Structures are given as C-alpha cells and as structure tokens.
Amino acid sequence: MKRAPVQQHHRTALDGLFRYADLLHFGEVHVKFDPVTGLKAIIAIHNLKRGSAIGGCRLIHYPTTDGALEDALRLAYMMSFKAAISNLPHGGAKAVLIKPKEIKDRKAYFEVFGDFINELGGRYVTAMDSGTNAEDMDVIETRTPYVTCTSISKNSGDPSPQTALGVRRSIEAAVKFKTGRASLEGIHVAIQGAGHVGYFLAKELYQCGAQLTVCDVNEMALQRCIDEFGAESCSPDTIYDVSADVFSPCALGAVLNLQNIKRLKVSIVAGSANNQLAHHHHGALLLERDILYAPDFVANAGGLIYVAAVYDHAELTRAKAQVEGIYDTLMDIFIQAKRDNCPTNDIAEKIAAERLS
Ligand code: NAD
C-alpha cells in the first residue's frame, strides 16, 4: 500500500497575523470585502482599556494584502500609545482601505465602509488619514455616529494644524532642554515634507522667527513654503545632510535608519511622521550620537487630541491647551531619559505601556 505523502506545513497569512498580534498585544482585527464598490477594508483595534478606540482611516495602494494588514496592526498599536501618553479616554485603532485601481462611486464606497464601522457598535471611531478627506467622513456620518473629522461639525475637519502646533511645541521643548533657550528665533529647522502638517509647521516656525530648509517631492508644496515663509529648499536626497539645529520628518515613516542617522548634522529630531524609527533600537543610536529625539507618538499627538475632543464634545480651548502641553510631557521624558541615560523612545513607551496595562 502506498503511503500518504507527509504534509508540509506552510505558513499562512493567518499564522503571520496571530504571531504579530501576539507580539503587539492585540486586540481585534476585522475585515470587510464588498465586490460591488471594491471596498477591501481592515480595521485593527489594538486596545479598548481606556475607552473606544480612535484612529484614522487611510486609503492608499498596497503591493500586498499582508503589507496592508501589517500597516494596520503597527499603526493601531502606535495609536494606543499616542492616546495613552496624551491621557485620552480612548484606545488605539486604525482602518486601512486597500485602494482599488478605480473607485467608480466614492459615495457608495464610503457608505459601505460606514456600515462596517457601525457593525462594530462604537468600539472603533474613524477619522481622516492619508487618502481620505472631510467629505468622505461626511458620507460615513450618514451611516454611523462613530466618526469624527467631518466638515459638518464646524470645529472639526483637518487635524493637521493641531498636529503642527504640537510639533512646534515639541521643538520648543527640545531646544529648551538642549540649549536652555526659550525662543525659536534663529533656530534652523530642516523639514522633510511640506504637506498638510509640514506646511502648517513651517508657518508656525516662521512666525517664531526660525530659519527653514524644506524638501518635498511635490514641487508645488515646496514652492508654497519658499514663497510664503522664505524657506530655503533642498532635494529630498540631501535633507539628511543639512547642517541645522533640528531635523523634522513630516513625510514618511522609517526614515531614522542606520544610514540616515549617520548622516544627520543636527542635535534634535522632532517631527510629525508616524513610526520614524526604522527599528526600535535606532533610538539608542540617536542617543549615542547625542541627538535628542522627540518620540513621534508624543510629538505628533496634537491632531488626535483635537479630534478626540471634538468627538467627545469636550471644551476645544482645553484641547488646545492639552496640545500645548505636549511641551511638558516631552520635558518630563527628556529629564527621565537623561537621568537614566536611556533613549527617549524607551521612556515614552514605558510610560504609555504602564497606562495601558
Ligand atoms: P501629506 O501627505 O499631506 O504630506 C506629506 C508630504 O510629504 C507630501 O507633500 C509629499 O509630497 C511629501 N513627500 C513624500 N515623499 C517624500 C520624500 N521622499 N521626501 C520629501 N517629501 C516627501 O501628509 P501629512 O498629513 O502632512 O502627514 C505627514 C506625516 O505625519 C505622515 O507620516 C502622517 O502619517 C503623519 N501624521 C499626520 C497627522 C495629521 O494630522 N495630518 C497626524 C499624525 C501623524
């Protein structure tokens, strides 16, 4: 009698998902596919201990579904830390919509997504992110109350100005800690990315008398900063070589890698981009080079603080004060990190993890 062939165990996408979910202490992952509108949505809810989980909804192209899933998990994890370090009564989540070649009916697409959010009964609250806008949030609001950043509620919309305010406060805290100076007058900041946050950050810094060097792959975005704020420009390839006081990553994640950190000619890194460190241990490399790093999920929390306040119908003046308070949160982190001779990202993560446990 012939023996049955020994079954090879192939690792499936679900194996990877559960391994990763275990590593990041998840949580829930929900998926929805709608063949009519082309919606392929992943909602990752990392943590609900502090309250309903808020996180933006991004609509971008992904080369693979695994890549989209990983993005959703990583971003949701970071949102939990951001909400916890900011003392918000919320957990962290993220929605990733895998962009199809064409969205024939954008309204129908976001209606189906709104129904999907509604099915989760308020555990997930959505907001704008890369590739989505206030009008999309308005459509979602016709199907579910679990949405913020709509254009209908007058105080909502784009959170980028609040994110930029928080980053400016982060730069102020870092400059004060590093040099003792209370003003940004004459401080040279190299900004990578002049998009939503980068533009408003350049405006904030210009108004404080800072000197700016900006790069962007989008010529129009770059020109706006040159025209309005007298910024110098450089190519995206050379931004890491600019001799300045501060490097402010406001475009992409994972830019603080081994090669780029070696090139930096600044004493401070503070920007809005999510997941700036290519690997956790690159925080130690920045410390080794005596570069003060404002951990990303602390520095860029202004937008989340603001949209959470809008969603919770909280006092917006208090929310603004809380965004300004990013200065104090960071100052405490810098002091602890110096005392323990420890990377700033380790301290920030420790504080957030304690609040989540
Ligand atoms: P955006 O898309 O409006 O702006 C990003 C800009 O970076 C664009 O102008 C783009 O052309 C430019 N860019 C892309 N690749 C580049 C490169 N290689 N070199 C230089 N420039 C490049 O996005 P945004 O809303 O301004 O957000 C910027 C970053 O901050 C993102 O990482 C985002 O996740 C993060 N963030 C944003 C907010 C917010 O409120 N918008 C909140 C928290 C975190």
XYZ file of C-alpha atoms and ligand atoms in Angstrom:
401
model
C 0.000 0.000 0.000
C 1.263 3.457 -0.875
C 1.963 5.776 1.980
C 0.251 9.180 2.019
C 2.824 11.947 1.474
C 3.931 13.737 4.617
C 2.041 17.049 4.814
C 4.358 20.074 4.562
C 3.259 22.822 6.952
C 3.064 26.083 5.039
C 2.896 29.289 6.975
C -0.345 31.087 6.080
C -1.154 34.788 6.277
C -3.187 33.986 9.390
C -0.152 32.413 11.098
C 1.714 35.656 10.491
C -1.239 37.691 11.726
C -1.531 35.815 15.006
C 2.213 35.921 15.620
C 2.296 39.669 15.022
C -0.890 40.228 17.043
C 0.669 38.349 19.946
C 3.837 40.418 19.737
C 1.902 43.697 19.809
C -0.630 42.539 22.446
C -3.683 42.832 20.208
C -6.715 43.245 20.134
C -9.186 42.678 17.362
C -8.876 42.662 13.579
C -11.964 42.954 11.365
C -12.097 42.672 7.593
C -14.748 43.567 5.045
C -14.917 42.918 1.319
C -17.630 44.411 -0.863
C -17.363 43.308 -4.506
C -19.861 45.937 -5.714
C -17.943 49.028 -4.572
C -14.497 47.394 -4.471
C -14.118 48.043 -0.733
C -11.373 45.966 0.880
C -11.168 47.200 4.459
C -9.179 46.159 7.518
C -9.981 47.621 10.930
C -7.383 46.856 13.597
C -8.395 47.651 17.172
C -5.407 47.446 19.464
C -6.710 48.301 22.905
C -10.051 49.252 24.479
C -8.992 49.521 28.132
C -9.107 53.327 28.197
C -12.250 53.641 26.039
C -13.425 53.372 22.437
C -10.527 53.110 20.019
C -9.909 56.110 17.726
C -7.740 56.019 14.643
C -7.641 57.417 11.136
C -8.748 55.638 8.016
C -6.150 55.556 5.235
C -6.906 54.829 1.613
C -3.707 54.015 -0.224
C -2.253 51.437 -2.633
C -0.615 48.390 -1.076
C 1.515 45.984 -3.120
C 0.291 43.077 -0.959
C -2.591 42.377 1.426
C -0.080 41.227 4.034
C 1.568 44.657 3.799
C -1.794 46.348 4.380
C -2.506 44.133 7.364
C 0.892 44.805 8.879
C 0.406 48.544 8.381
C -2.998 48.419 10.122
C -1.590 46.495 13.096
C 1.511 48.658 13.518
C -0.424 51.901 13.228
C -3.190 50.790 15.618
C -0.550 49.793 18.183
C 1.053 53.216 17.892
C -2.351 54.940 18.225
C -2.874 53.204 21.594
C 0.447 54.577 22.808
C -0.396 58.021 21.456
C -3.782 58.104 23.218
C -2.297 56.771 26.473
C 0.667 59.160 26.611
C -1.793 62.022 25.930
C -4.078 60.797 28.746
C -7.068 60.465 26.405
C -10.055 58.302 27.397
C -9.546 56.213 24.252
C -7.772 53.181 22.917
C -5.912 52.908 19.628
C -7.105 51.603 16.270
C -6.547 52.102 12.569
C -8.501 51.378 9.413
C -6.715 50.539 6.204
C -8.619 50.622 2.915
C -6.717 48.902 0.129
C -7.106 51.326 -2.761
C -8.541 49.686 -5.868
C -7.440 50.708 -9.386
C -10.566 52.820 -9.614
C -13.353 53.770 -7.203
C -16.350 54.142 -9.503
C -18.719 55.501 -6.850
C -16.834 57.062 -3.924
C -20.057 57.840 -2.021
C -21.266 54.228 -2.179
C -17.752 53.052 -1.221
C -17.734 55.113 1.984
C -21.362 54.238 2.755
C -20.427 50.558 2.847
C -17.403 51.413 4.982
C -19.701 53.431 7.314
C -21.977 50.397 7.715
C -18.929 48.271 8.534
C -17.865 50.709 11.289
C -21.420 50.769 12.623
C -21.457 46.976 12.939
C -18.627 47.288 15.482
C -21.011 49.139 17.807
C -18.722 52.046 18.738
C -15.600 50.084 19.609
C -13.929 51.816 16.654
C -14.202 55.552 15.855
C -12.827 56.648 12.494
C -11.175 59.862 11.300
C -9.327 61.292 8.275
C -5.909 59.988 7.301
C -3.769 59.693 4.142
C -6.038 59.444 1.110
C -9.296 60.359 2.865
C -10.899 63.742 3.422
C -13.634 65.516 5.396
C -16.191 64.835 2.635
C -15.554 61.082 2.985
C -16.118 61.442 6.746
C -19.403 63.256 5.974
C -20.574 60.247 3.924
C -19.563 57.869 6.731
C -21.554 60.026 9.160
C -24.729 59.289 7.182
C -24.323 55.620 8.236
C -22.762 55.738 11.697
C -22.167 58.155 14.586
C -18.706 56.674 15.209
C -16.801 59.195 13.105
C -15.002 62.490 13.631
C -13.177 64.971 11.317
C -16.391 65.639 9.378
C -16.847 69.007 7.695
C -20.427 69.274 9.001
C -19.400 69.769 12.635
C -17.860 73.212 12.253
C -14.904 72.689 14.595
C -13.714 69.502 13.018
C -12.193 68.796 9.608
C -8.460 68.578 9.023
C -6.488 67.922 12.248
C -3.134 68.870 10.630
C -2.900 72.414 12.090
C -3.211 70.938 15.589
C -0.608 68.294 14.791
C 1.705 71.053 13.558
C 1.129 73.059 16.747
C 2.121 70.009 18.805
C 5.276 69.519 16.737
C 6.221 73.179 17.171
C 5.793 72.767 20.952
C 7.950 69.628 20.768
C 10.704 71.549 19.005
C 10.451 74.298 21.638
C 10.778 71.737 24.451
C 13.757 70.064 22.787
C 15.518 73.380 22.111
C 14.940 74.487 25.716
C 16.233 71.164 27.075
C 19.249 71.043 24.809
C 20.320 74.701 24.806
C 18.378 76.460 27.568
C 16.858 78.826 25.002
C 13.163 79.677 25.382
C 12.736 81.081 21.862
C 12.971 79.622 18.363
C 14.300 82.895 16.927
C 17.130 81.984 14.545
C 16.797 78.233 15.160
C 17.369 76.362 11.894
C 14.843 73.600 11.152
C 15.111 71.207 8.192
C 11.607 69.957 7.338
C 11.148 66.793 5.294
C 7.744 67.055 3.595
C 5.673 70.196 3.096
C 2.271 68.510 3.003
C -0.613 69.097 5.385
C 1.424 69.082 8.601
C 4.714 70.279 7.068
C 3.086 73.410 5.647
C 1.407 74.407 8.921
C 4.576 73.595 10.853
C 6.617 75.827 8.526
C 4.066 78.591 9.159
C 4.269 78.158 12.970
C 8.072 78.166 12.891
C 8.253 81.139 10.509
C 6.054 83.108 12.904
C 8.519 82.250 15.703
C 11.453 83.602 13.668
C 13.002 80.231 12.819
C 15.140 79.671 9.718
C 13.759 76.972 7.411
C 15.092 74.463 4.910
C 12.361 72.374 3.293
C 12.252 69.486 0.839
C 9.350 67.756 -0.884
C 8.904 65.544 -3.927
C 5.919 67.728 -4.795
C 7.201 70.945 -6.415
C 4.037 72.924 -5.688
C 4.039 72.078 -1.977
C 7.707 73.100 -1.804
C 7.211 76.365 -3.689
C 4.430 77.417 -1.303
C 6.865 77.289 1.630
C 9.518 79.176 -0.338
C 7.040 81.902 -1.353
C 5.201 82.289 1.938
C 7.926 81.684 4.523
C 11.171 82.444 2.681
C 12.288 78.825 3.156
C 15.450 77.514 1.518
C 14.917 74.335 -0.441
C 16.982 71.194 -0.879
C 16.471 67.937 -2.731
C 14.771 65.047 -0.895
C 18.055 63.106 -1.150
C 20.126 65.729 0.680
C 17.795 66.673 3.572
C 19.747 64.359 5.943
C 22.963 66.270 5.206
C 21.609 69.728 6.006
C 23.562 71.342 8.800
C 20.806 72.647 11.090
C 19.594 72.608 14.696
C 16.554 70.391 14.104
C 15.574 67.711 11.603
C 11.778 67.446 11.352
C 10.487 64.367 9.478
C 6.979 65.197 8.261
C 6.631 62.873 5.271
C 7.413 59.185 5.690
C 7.949 56.539 8.351
C 11.194 54.598 8.968
C 13.454 57.491 7.883
C 15.603 57.161 11.018
C 17.638 54.178 9.878
C 21.306 53.317 10.260
C 22.434 55.153 7.112
C 20.389 58.321 7.630
C 21.189 58.686 11.339
C 24.914 58.625 10.490
C 24.385 61.489 8.038
C 22.410 63.800 10.340
C 24.090 67.121 11.220
C 21.545 68.265 13.798
C 21.210 67.983 17.577
C 17.422 67.449 17.668
C 14.905 65.289 15.751
C 11.237 66.236 16.164
C 8.571 65.782 13.503
C 5.094 64.528 12.705
C 5.724 61.342 10.730
C 4.483 58.120 12.311
C 6.937 55.307 13.122
C 10.040 57.395 12.364
C 12.497 54.854 13.789
C 13.155 52.070 11.285
C 13.798 49.830 14.316
C 13.218 50.434 17.983
C 16.966 50.232 18.745
C 17.702 53.211 16.471
C 16.597 55.352 19.426
C 19.794 54.216 21.173
C 21.830 55.175 18.114
C 20.426 58.700 18.259
C 21.361 58.869 21.957
C 24.857 57.650 21.124
C 25.195 60.483 18.617
C 23.903 62.963 21.249
C 20.853 63.748 19.107
C 17.781 64.472 21.229
C 14.799 62.587 19.802
C 11.213 63.703 20.492
C 9.386 60.330 20.252
C 6.990 60.508 17.302
C 3.837 59.364 19.047
C 4.291 62.105 21.656
C 5.273 64.885 19.239
C 2.526 64.212 16.696
C -0.383 63.668 19.107
C -1.899 67.143 18.582
C -4.290 66.037 15.846
C -5.524 63.042 17.842
C -6.017 65.160 20.989
C -8.081 67.584 18.960
C -10.266 65.071 17.068
C -10.898 63.133 20.287
C -12.081 66.365 21.933
C -14.414 67.074 19.002
C -15.792 63.523 19.154
C -16.240 63.677 22.942
C -17.850 67.162 22.734
C -15.137 68.412 25.083
C -14.075 72.047 25.503
C -11.912 72.867 22.474
C -9.965 75.523 24.347
C -8.984 72.813 26.837
C -7.987 70.546 23.963
C -5.755 73.285 22.567
C -4.153 73.726 25.986
C -3.581 69.972 26.035
C -1.840 70.163 22.651
C 0.342 72.972 24.027
C 1.013 70.645 26.986
C 2.972 68.282 24.722
C 5.855 70.591 25.739
C 5.612 69.456 29.394
C 5.072 65.773 28.531
C 8.237 65.809 26.460
C 10.222 67.764 29.016
C 9.450 65.060 31.614
C 10.511 62.362 29.146
C 13.771 64.192 28.337
C 14.565 64.621 32.050
C 13.907 60.949 32.845
C 15.875 59.795 29.809
C 18.872 61.913 30.819
C 18.677 60.725 34.442
C 18.590 57.062 33.363
C 20.930 57.544 30.364
C 18.288 55.861 28.285
C 16.782 56.527 24.816
C 13.783 58.892 24.943
C 11.594 56.445 22.998
C 12.139 53.786 25.696
C 10.949 56.167 28.407
C 7.895 57.309 26.397
C 6.923 53.704 25.599
C 7.328 52.673 29.230
C 5.000 55.441 30.439
C 2.378 54.633 27.760
C 2.594 50.861 28.397
C 2.011 51.417 32.126
C -1.129 53.390 31.354
C -2.383 50.603 29.054
C -1.831 47.769 31.489
P 0.731 64.673 3.463
O 0.567 63.528 2.556
O -0.208 65.827 3.358
O 2.204 65.273 3.352
C 3.350 64.509 3.151
C 4.245 65.283 2.213
O 5.467 64.581 2.096
C 3.673 65.426 0.804
O 3.702 66.778 0.404
C 4.589 64.550 -0.044
O 4.762 65.044 -1.361
C 5.879 64.637 0.739
N 6.808 63.537 0.479
C 6.547 62.254 0.137
N 7.684 61.573 -0.014
C 8.687 62.432 0.244
C 10.102 62.318 0.268
N 10.728 61.186 -0.023
N 10.839 63.418 0.588
C 10.229 64.583 0.870
N 8.896 64.760 0.858
C 8.143 63.689 0.555
O 0.695 64.044 4.945
P 0.511 64.839 6.306
O -0.910 64.757 6.736
O 1.205 66.144 6.226
O 1.316 63.885 7.301
C 2.730 63.834 7.273
C 3.198 62.729 8.203
O 2.721 62.965 9.533
C 2.669 61.328 7.830
O 3.646 60.383 8.181
C 1.456 61.162 8.733
O 1.161 59.813 8.977
C 1.919 61.870 9.981
N 0.846 62.393 10.826
C -0.038 63.280 10.321
C -1.035 63.802 11.130
C -2.018 64.802 10.618
O -2.713 65.429 11.434
N -2.113 65.005 9.316
C -1.121 63.388 12.474
C -0.183 62.478 12.958
C 0.804 61.995 12.128
